[in-house]
Coordinates of C-alpha atoms (C1' of nucleotides) in Angstrom, one line a residue:
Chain A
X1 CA 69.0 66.0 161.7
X2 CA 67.8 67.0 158.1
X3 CA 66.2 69.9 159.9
X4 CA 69.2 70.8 162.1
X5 CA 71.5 71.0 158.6
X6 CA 68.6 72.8 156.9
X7 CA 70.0 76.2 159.5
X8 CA 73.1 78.1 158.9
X9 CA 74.6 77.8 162.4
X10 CA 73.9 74.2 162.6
X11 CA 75.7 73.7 159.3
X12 CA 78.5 76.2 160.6
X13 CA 79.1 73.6 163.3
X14 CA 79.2 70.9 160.7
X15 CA 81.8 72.0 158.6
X16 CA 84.2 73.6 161.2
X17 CA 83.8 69.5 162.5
X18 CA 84.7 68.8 158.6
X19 CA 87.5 71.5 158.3
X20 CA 89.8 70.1 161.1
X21 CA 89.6 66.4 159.8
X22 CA 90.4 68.2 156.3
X23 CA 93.7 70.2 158.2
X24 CA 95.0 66.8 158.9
X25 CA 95.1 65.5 155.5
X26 CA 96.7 68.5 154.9
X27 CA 99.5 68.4 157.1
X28 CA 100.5 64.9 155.2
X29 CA 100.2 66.0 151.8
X30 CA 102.0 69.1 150.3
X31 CA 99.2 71.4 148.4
X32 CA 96.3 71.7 150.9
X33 CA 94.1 73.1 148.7
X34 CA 94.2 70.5 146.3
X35 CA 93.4 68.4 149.0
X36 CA 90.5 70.2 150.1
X37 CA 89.1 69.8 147.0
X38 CA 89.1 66.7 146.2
X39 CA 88.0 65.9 150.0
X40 CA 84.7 68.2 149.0
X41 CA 84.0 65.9 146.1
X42 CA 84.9 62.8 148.2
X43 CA 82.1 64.4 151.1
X44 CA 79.8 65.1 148.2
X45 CA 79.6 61.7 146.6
X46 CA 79.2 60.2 150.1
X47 CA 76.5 62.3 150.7
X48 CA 74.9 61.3 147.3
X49 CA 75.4 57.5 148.3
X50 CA 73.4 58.2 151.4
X51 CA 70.4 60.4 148.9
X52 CA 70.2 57.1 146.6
X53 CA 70.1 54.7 149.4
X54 CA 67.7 56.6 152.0
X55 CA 65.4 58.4 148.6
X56 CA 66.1 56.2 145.4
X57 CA 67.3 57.7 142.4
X58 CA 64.2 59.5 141.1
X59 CA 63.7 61.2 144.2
X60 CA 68.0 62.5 144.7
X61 CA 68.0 65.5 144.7
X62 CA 71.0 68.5 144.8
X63 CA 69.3 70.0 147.7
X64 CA 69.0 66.3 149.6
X65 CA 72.8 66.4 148.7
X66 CA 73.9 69.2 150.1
X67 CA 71.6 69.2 152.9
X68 CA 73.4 65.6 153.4
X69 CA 76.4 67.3 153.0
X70 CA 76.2 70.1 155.2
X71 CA 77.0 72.9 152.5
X72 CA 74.9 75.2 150.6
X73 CA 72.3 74.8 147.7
X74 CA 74.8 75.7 145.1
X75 CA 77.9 73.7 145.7
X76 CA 77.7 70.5 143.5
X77 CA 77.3 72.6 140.5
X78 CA 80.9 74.1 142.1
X79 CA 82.8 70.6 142.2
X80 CA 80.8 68.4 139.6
X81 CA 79.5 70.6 137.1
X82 CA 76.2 69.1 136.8
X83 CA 73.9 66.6 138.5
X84 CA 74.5 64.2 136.2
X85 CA 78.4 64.5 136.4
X86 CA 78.2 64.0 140.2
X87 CA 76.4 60.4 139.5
X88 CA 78.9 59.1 137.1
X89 CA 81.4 60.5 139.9
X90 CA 79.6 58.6 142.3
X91 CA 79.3 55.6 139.9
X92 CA 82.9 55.4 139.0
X93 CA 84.1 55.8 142.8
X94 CA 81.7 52.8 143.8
X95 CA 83.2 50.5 140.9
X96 CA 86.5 51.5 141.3
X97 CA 86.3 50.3 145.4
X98 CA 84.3 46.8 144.5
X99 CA 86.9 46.3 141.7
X100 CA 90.0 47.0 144.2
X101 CA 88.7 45.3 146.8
X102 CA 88.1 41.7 145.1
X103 CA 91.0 42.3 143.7
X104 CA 93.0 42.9 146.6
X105 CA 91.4 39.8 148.4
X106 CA 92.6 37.7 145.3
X107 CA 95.8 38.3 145.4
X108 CA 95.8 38.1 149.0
X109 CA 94.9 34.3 148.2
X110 CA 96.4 31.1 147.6
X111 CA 97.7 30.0 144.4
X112 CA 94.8 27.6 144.5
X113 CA 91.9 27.9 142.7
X114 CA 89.5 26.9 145.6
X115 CA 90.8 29.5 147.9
X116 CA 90.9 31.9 145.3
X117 CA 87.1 31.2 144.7
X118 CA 86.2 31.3 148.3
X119 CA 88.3 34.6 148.6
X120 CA 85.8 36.4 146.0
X121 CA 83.0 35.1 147.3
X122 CA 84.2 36.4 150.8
X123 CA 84.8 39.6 149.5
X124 CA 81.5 39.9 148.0
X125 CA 80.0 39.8 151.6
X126 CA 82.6 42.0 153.1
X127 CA 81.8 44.6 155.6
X128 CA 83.7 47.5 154.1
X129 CA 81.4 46.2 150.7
X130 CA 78.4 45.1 151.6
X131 CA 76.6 47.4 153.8
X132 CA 72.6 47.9 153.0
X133 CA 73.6 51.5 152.1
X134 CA 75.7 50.5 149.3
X135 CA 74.0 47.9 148.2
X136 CA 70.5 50.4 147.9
X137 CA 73.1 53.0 145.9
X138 CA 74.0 50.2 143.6
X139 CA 70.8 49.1 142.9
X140 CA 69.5 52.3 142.0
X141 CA 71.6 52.6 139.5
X142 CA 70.7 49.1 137.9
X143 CA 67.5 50.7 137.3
X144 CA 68.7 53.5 135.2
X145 CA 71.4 51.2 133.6
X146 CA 69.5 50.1 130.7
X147 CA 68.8 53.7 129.6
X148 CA 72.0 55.4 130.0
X149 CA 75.2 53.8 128.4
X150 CA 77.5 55.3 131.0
X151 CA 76.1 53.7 133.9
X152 CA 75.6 50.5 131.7
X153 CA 79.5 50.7 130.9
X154 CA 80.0 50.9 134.7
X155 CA 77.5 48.5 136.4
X156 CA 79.3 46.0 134.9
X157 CA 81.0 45.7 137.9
X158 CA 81.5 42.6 138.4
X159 CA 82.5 42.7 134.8
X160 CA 84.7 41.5 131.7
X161 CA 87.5 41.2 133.8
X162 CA 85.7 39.6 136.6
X163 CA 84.2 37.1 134.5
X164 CA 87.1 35.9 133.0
X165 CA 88.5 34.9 136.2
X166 CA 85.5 33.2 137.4
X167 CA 85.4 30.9 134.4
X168 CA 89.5 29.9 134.5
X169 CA 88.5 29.0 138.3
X170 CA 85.9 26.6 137.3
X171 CA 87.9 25.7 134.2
X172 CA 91.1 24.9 136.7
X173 CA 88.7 23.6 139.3
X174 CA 87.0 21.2 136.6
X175 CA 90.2 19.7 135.9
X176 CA 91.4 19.2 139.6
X177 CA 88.0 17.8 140.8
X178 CA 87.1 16.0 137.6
X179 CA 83.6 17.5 137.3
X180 CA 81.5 17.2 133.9
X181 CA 80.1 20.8 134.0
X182 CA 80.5 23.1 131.0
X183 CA 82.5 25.8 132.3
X184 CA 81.0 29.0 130.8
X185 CA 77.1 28.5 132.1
X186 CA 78.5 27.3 135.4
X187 CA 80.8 30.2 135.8
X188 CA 78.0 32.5 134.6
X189 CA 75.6 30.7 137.7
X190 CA 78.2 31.1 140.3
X191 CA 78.5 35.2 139.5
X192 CA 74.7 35.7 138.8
X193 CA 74.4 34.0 141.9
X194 CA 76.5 36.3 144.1
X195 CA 74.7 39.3 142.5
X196 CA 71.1 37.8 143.2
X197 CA 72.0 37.5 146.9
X198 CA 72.9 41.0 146.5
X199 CA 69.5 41.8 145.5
X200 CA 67.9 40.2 148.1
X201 CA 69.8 41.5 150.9
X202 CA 68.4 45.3 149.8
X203 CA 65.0 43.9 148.8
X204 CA 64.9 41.2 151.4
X205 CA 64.0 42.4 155.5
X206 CA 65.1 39.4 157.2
X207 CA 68.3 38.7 155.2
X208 CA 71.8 39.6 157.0
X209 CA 75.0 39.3 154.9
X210 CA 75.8 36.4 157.0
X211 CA 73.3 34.1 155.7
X212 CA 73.7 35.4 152.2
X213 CA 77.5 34.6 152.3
X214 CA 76.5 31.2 153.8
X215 CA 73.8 30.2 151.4
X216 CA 76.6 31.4 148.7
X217 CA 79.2 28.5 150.3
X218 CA 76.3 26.2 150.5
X219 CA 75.8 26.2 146.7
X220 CA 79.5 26.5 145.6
X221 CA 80.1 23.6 147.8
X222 CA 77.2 21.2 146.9
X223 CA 78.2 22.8 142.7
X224 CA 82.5 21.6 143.7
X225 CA 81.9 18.7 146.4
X226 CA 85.8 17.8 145.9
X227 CA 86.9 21.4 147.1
X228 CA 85.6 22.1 150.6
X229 CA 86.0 25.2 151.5
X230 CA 88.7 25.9 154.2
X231 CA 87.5 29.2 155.4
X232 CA 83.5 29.5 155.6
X233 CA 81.5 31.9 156.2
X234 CA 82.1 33.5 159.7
Chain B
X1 CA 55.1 56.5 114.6
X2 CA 55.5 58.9 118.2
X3 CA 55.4 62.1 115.3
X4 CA 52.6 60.5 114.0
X5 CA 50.6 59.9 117.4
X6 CA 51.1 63.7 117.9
X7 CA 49.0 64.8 115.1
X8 CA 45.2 64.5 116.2
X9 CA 44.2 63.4 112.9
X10 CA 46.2 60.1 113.3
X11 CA 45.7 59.8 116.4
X12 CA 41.9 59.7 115.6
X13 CA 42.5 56.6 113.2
X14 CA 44.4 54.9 115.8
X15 CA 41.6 55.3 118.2
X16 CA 38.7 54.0 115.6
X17 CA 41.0 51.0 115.5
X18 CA 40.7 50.6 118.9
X19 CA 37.0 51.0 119.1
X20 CA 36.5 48.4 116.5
X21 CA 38.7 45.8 118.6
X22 CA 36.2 47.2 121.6
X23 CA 33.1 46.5 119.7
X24 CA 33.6 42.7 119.7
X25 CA 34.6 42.7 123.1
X26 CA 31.1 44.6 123.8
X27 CA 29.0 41.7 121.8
X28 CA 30.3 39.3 124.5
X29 CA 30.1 41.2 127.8
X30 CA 26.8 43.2 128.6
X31 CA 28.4 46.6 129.6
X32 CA 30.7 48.0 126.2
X33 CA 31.3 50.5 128.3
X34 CA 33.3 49.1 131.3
X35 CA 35.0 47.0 129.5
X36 CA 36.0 49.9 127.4
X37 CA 37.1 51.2 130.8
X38 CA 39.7 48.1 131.7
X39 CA 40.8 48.2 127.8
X40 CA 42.0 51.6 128.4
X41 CA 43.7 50.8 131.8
X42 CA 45.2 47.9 130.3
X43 CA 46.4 50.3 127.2
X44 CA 48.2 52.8 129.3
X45 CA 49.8 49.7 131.8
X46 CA 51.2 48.4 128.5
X47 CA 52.6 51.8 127.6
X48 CA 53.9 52.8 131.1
X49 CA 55.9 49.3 130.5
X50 CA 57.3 50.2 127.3
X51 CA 58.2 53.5 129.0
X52 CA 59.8 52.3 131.8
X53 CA 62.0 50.3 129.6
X54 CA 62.8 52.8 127.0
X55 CA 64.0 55.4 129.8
X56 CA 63.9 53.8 132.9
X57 CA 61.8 55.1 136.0
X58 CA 63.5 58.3 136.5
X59 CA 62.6 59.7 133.0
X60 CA 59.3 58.0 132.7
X61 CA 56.7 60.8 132.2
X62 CA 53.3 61.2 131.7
X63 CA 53.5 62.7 128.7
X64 CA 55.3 59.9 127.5
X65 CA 52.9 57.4 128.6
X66 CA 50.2 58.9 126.9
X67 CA 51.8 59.6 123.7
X68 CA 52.9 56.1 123.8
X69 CA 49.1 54.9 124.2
X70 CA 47.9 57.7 121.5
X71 CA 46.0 59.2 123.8
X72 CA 46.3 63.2 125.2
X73 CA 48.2 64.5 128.0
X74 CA 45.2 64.8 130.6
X75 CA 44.8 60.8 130.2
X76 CA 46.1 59.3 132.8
X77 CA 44.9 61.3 135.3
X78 CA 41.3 60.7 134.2
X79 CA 41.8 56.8 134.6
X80 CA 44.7 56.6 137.3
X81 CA 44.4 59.0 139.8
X82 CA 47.8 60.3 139.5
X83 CA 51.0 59.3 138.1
X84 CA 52.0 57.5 141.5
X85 CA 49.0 55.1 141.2
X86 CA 49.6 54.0 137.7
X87 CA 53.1 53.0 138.6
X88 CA 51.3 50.9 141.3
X89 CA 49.4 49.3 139.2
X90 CA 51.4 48.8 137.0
X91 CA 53.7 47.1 139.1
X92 CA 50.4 44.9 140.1
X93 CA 50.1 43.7 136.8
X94 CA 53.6 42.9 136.0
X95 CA 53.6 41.2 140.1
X96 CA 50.3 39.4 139.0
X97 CA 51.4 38.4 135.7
X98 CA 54.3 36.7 137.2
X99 CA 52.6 34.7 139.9
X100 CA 50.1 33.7 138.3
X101 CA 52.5 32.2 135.4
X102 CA 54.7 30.4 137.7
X103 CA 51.7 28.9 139.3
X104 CA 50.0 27.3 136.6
X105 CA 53.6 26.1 135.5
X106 CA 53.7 24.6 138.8
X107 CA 50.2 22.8 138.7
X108 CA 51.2 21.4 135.3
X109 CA 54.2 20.0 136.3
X110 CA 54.2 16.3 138.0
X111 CA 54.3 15.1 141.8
X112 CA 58.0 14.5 141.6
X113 CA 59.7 17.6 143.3
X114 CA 62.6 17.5 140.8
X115 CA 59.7 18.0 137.9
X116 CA 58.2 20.9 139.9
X117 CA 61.8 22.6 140.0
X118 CA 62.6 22.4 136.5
X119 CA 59.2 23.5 135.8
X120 CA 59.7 26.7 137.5
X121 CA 62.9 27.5 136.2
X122 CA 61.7 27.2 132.9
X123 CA 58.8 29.2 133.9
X124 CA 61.3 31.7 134.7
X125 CA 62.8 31.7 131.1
X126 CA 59.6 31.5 128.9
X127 CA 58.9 33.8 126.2
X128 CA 55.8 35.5 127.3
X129 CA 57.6 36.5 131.2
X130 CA 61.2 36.7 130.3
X131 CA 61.2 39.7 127.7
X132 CA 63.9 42.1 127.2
X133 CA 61.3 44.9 127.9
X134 CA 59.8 43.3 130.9
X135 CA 62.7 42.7 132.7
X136 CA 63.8 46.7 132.1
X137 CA 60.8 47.4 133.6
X138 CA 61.2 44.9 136.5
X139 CA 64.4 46.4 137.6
X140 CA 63.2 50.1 137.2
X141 CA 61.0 49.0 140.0
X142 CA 63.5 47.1 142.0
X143 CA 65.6 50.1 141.7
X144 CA 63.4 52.7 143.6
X145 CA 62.0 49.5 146.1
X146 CA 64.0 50.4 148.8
X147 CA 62.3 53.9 149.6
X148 CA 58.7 52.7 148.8
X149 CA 57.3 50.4 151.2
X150 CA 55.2 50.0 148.5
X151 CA 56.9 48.6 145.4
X152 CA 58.9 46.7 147.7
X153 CA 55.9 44.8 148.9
X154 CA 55.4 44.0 145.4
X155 CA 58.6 43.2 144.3
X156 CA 59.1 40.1 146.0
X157 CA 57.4 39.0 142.9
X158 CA 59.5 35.8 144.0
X159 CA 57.4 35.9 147.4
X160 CA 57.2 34.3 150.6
X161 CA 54.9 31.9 148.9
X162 CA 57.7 31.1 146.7
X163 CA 60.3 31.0 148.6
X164 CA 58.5 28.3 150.6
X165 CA 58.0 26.0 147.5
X166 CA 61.3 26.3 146.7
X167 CA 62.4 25.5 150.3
X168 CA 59.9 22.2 150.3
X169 CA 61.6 21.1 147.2
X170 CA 65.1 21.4 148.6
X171 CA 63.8 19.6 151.5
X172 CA 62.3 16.5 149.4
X173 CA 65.1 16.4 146.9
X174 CA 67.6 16.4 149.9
X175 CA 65.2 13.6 151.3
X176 CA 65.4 11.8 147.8
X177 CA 68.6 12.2 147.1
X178 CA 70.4 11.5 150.1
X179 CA 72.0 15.0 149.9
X180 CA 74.0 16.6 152.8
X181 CA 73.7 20.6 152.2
X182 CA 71.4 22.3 154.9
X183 CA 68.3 23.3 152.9
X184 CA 67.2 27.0 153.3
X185 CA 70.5 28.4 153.1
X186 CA 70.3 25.9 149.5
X187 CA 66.9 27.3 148.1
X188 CA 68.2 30.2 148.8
X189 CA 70.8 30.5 146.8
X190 CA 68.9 28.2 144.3
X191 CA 65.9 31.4 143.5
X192 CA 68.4 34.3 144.3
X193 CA 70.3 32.6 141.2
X194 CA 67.8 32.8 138.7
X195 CA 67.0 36.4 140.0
X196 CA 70.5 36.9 139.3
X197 CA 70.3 35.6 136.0
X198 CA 67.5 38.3 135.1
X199 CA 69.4 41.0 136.2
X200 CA 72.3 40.0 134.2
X201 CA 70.2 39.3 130.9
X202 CA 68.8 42.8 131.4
X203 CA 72.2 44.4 131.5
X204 CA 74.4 42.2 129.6
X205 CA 74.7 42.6 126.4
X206 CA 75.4 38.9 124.7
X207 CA 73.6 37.4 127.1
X208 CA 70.1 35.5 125.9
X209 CA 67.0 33.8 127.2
X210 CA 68.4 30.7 126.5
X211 CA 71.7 31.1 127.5
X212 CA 70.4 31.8 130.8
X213 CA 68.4 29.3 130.8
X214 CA 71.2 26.8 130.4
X215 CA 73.1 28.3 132.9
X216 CA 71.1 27.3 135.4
X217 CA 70.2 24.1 134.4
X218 CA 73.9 23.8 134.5
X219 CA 74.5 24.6 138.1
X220 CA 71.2 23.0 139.2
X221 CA 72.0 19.4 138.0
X222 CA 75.8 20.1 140.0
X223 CA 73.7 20.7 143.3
X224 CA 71.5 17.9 143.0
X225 CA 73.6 15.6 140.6
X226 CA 71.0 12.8 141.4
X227 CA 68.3 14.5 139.9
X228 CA 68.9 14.9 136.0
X229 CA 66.8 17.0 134.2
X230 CA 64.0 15.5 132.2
X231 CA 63.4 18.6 130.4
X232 CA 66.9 20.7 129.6
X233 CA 66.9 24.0 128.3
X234 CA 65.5 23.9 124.5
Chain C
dA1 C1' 10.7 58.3 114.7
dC2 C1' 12.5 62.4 116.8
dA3 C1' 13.9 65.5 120.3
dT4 C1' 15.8 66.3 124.8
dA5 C1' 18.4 65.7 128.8
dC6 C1' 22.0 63.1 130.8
dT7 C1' 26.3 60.2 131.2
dT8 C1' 30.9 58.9 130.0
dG9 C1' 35.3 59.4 128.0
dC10 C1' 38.4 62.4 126.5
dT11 C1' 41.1 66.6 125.3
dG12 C1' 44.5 70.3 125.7
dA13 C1' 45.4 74.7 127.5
dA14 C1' 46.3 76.8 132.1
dT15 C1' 48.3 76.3 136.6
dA16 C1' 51.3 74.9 140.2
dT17 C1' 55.3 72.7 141.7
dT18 C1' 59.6 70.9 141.8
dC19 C1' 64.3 71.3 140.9
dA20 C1' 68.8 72.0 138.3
dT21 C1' 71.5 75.7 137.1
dT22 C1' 73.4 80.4 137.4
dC23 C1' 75.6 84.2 139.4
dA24 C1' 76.7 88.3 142.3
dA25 C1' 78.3 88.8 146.6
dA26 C1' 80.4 87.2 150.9
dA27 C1' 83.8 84.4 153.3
dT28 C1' 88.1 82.3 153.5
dA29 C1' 92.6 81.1 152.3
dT30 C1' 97.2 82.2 150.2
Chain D
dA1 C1' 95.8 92.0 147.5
dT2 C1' 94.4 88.2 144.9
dA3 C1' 92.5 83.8 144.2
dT4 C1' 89.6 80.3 145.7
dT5 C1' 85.7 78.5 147.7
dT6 C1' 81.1 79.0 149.3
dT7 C1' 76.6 80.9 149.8
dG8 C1' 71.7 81.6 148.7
dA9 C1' 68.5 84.0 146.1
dA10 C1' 66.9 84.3 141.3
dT11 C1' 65.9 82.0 137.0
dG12 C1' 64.0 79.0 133.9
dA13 C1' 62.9 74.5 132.3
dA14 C1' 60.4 70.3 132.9
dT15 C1' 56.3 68.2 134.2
dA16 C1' 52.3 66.6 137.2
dT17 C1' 47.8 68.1 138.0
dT18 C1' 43.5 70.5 137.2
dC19 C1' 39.5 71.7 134.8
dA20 C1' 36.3 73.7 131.5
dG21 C1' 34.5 72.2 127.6
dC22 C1' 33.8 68.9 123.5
dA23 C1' 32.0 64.6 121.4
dA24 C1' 29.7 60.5 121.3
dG25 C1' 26.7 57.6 123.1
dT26 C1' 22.4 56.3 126.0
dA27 C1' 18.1 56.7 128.2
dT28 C1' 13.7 59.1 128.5
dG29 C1' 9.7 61.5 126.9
dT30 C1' 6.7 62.8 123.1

DNA sequence: ACATACTTGCTGAATATTCATTCAAAATAT
DNA sequence: ATATTTTGAATGAATATTCAGCAAGTATGT
């Protein structure tokens, strides 16, 4: 396949398939060429998910980009700028979709604070989330985090916001159960947790998101034995 | 003090210093000069670490490396092989480094299985393993795992072997205890939590050591609330 | 004791490679 | 016709690797 894209006609092919989903989108929205841009980039920073996943981040390359892509040597520095503008792009557009989604999935919850805990942990192991692709992306940026504020700022995914939540849950679910935690360490256990598993389903061969999400419901039930949870793991 | 290692002159006093701490070494072993060898192995390890946490994997160089050590740019090729083979062994050493210490912390503990586990969490926490820089070098590793079989051999620092312990003392404390959670879903979640916990102190900013530490004493004593900890966090 | 050849560790300039970026020209859309 | 998007070859910067030679030590012979 990498060879295939690496020839013109092949890629032709490729991006005539890519042109007619693009018409589509155009028919529904008004300026089609805004569209089309803004597809491009949305193609792009898939196909830069897929470098980071399949090559790491050292090894990404513009060329294993665009070759991903099906387009030409020169086009990232077309839409992004610059490399390193296309993996904040790709940064941002992976935090922005965890942060909808468990956000989303929260409101979609009860007004309980067990099933709004079970709903985040849910979403945590959701399909749409939690593919081995993603997960590889994400991690590659951990390892750059520490070096570069910008990616720092934006790994926090699960971040201030996040946290807060967590700890009113185990505050509110303290105070129904009558547990003797301190709420800020446990709070802090229950979302390191979720990203260890995380971790160790990219690291890990034989782990499956099913037995990560369970072994996550395992521990927040033995950690809150009043609350069981009313929708486990599937 | 990197301007400083640039100029040969001073570079020349650094590396009388060194020979001087080498010269006691060689009135112990026989052979000065293999020792001298492994010193200088060890040196540039030590350096690649800093490296690796100062600019993360991607921007590691060679150069760097060897201007950390205050040695010249040839350097590393003379005792590594090439660039790709100190980052091996390097990653041996931190992998070795790691096993080893939670090992020994394991022997010392006592026969009860609640003991054992506190002593490897603290393990996890102690000064010498759980620095700031090791940790960024840690996850520069875990970050490019995924595409090299290699690293990702090594980077289950937390092993099979480990796993298993953990596993065993799920199984006796369940035993003990008279608990009801299935165990290797339980361990599980109990050793992805402290890897968890690493990844957050690397990236978090108010985060500590001890903090951590607390943390997951915290949600340990929840999961086996019949098993208080002896030895807390200090 | 001294000189000679030999070994080891190291240096740093030269080389080769990889890759982001640029840009003139072609293709495509409006 | 004009503007936009895309191409792909050319450029240049960064950097891993090579290697001829230097320096300091070590053994051997006289």
């Amino acid at each position: 396949m990498n060879e295939a894209l690496r020839n013109p006609k092949m890629r032709t092919a490729v991006k005539m398939r890519a042109g007619a989903a693009q018409k589509d989108v155009t028919e529904v929205e008004k300026k089609g060429r805004k569209a089309s841009k803004e597809t491009r980039r949305l193609q792009l920073i898939e196909a830069t998910i897929d470098s980071l996943a399949r090559r790491g981040y050292a090894d990404t390359t513009l060329a294993d980009v665009a070759d991903g892509a099906g387009l030409s040597r020169g086009i990232v520095n077309f839409h992004f700028e610059s490399k390193e503008k296309l993996l904040v792009a790709t940064l941002q557009f992976m935090a922005d979709e965890y942060a909808n989604h468990w956000y989303s999935a929260l409101e979609k919850a009860g007004e309980r604070p067990a099933d709004q805990l079970w709903a985040l942990v849910a979403a945590d192991f959701d399909r749409r989330i939690c593919t081995k692709r993603k997960l590889a992306a994400w991690c590659a940026f951990w390892g750059e985090a520490k070096s570069r504020p910008t990616y720092q700022a934006l790994c926090g995914a699960r971040d201030v916001k996040y946290q807060e939540i967590v700890v009113s849950l185990c505050a509110r679910l303290k105070e129904e159960g009558g547990y003797d935690y301190v709420v800020e360490p446990m709070a802090l256990a229950v979302s390191t947790m979720l990203e260890g598993l995380w971790l160790r389903l990219m690291m890990g061969d034989g782990l499956t998101r099913e037995k990560a999400h369970e072994a996550a419901v395992e521990a927040i039930t033995a950690m809150f034995p009043r609350h069981i949870a009313r929708t486990g793991p599937k």
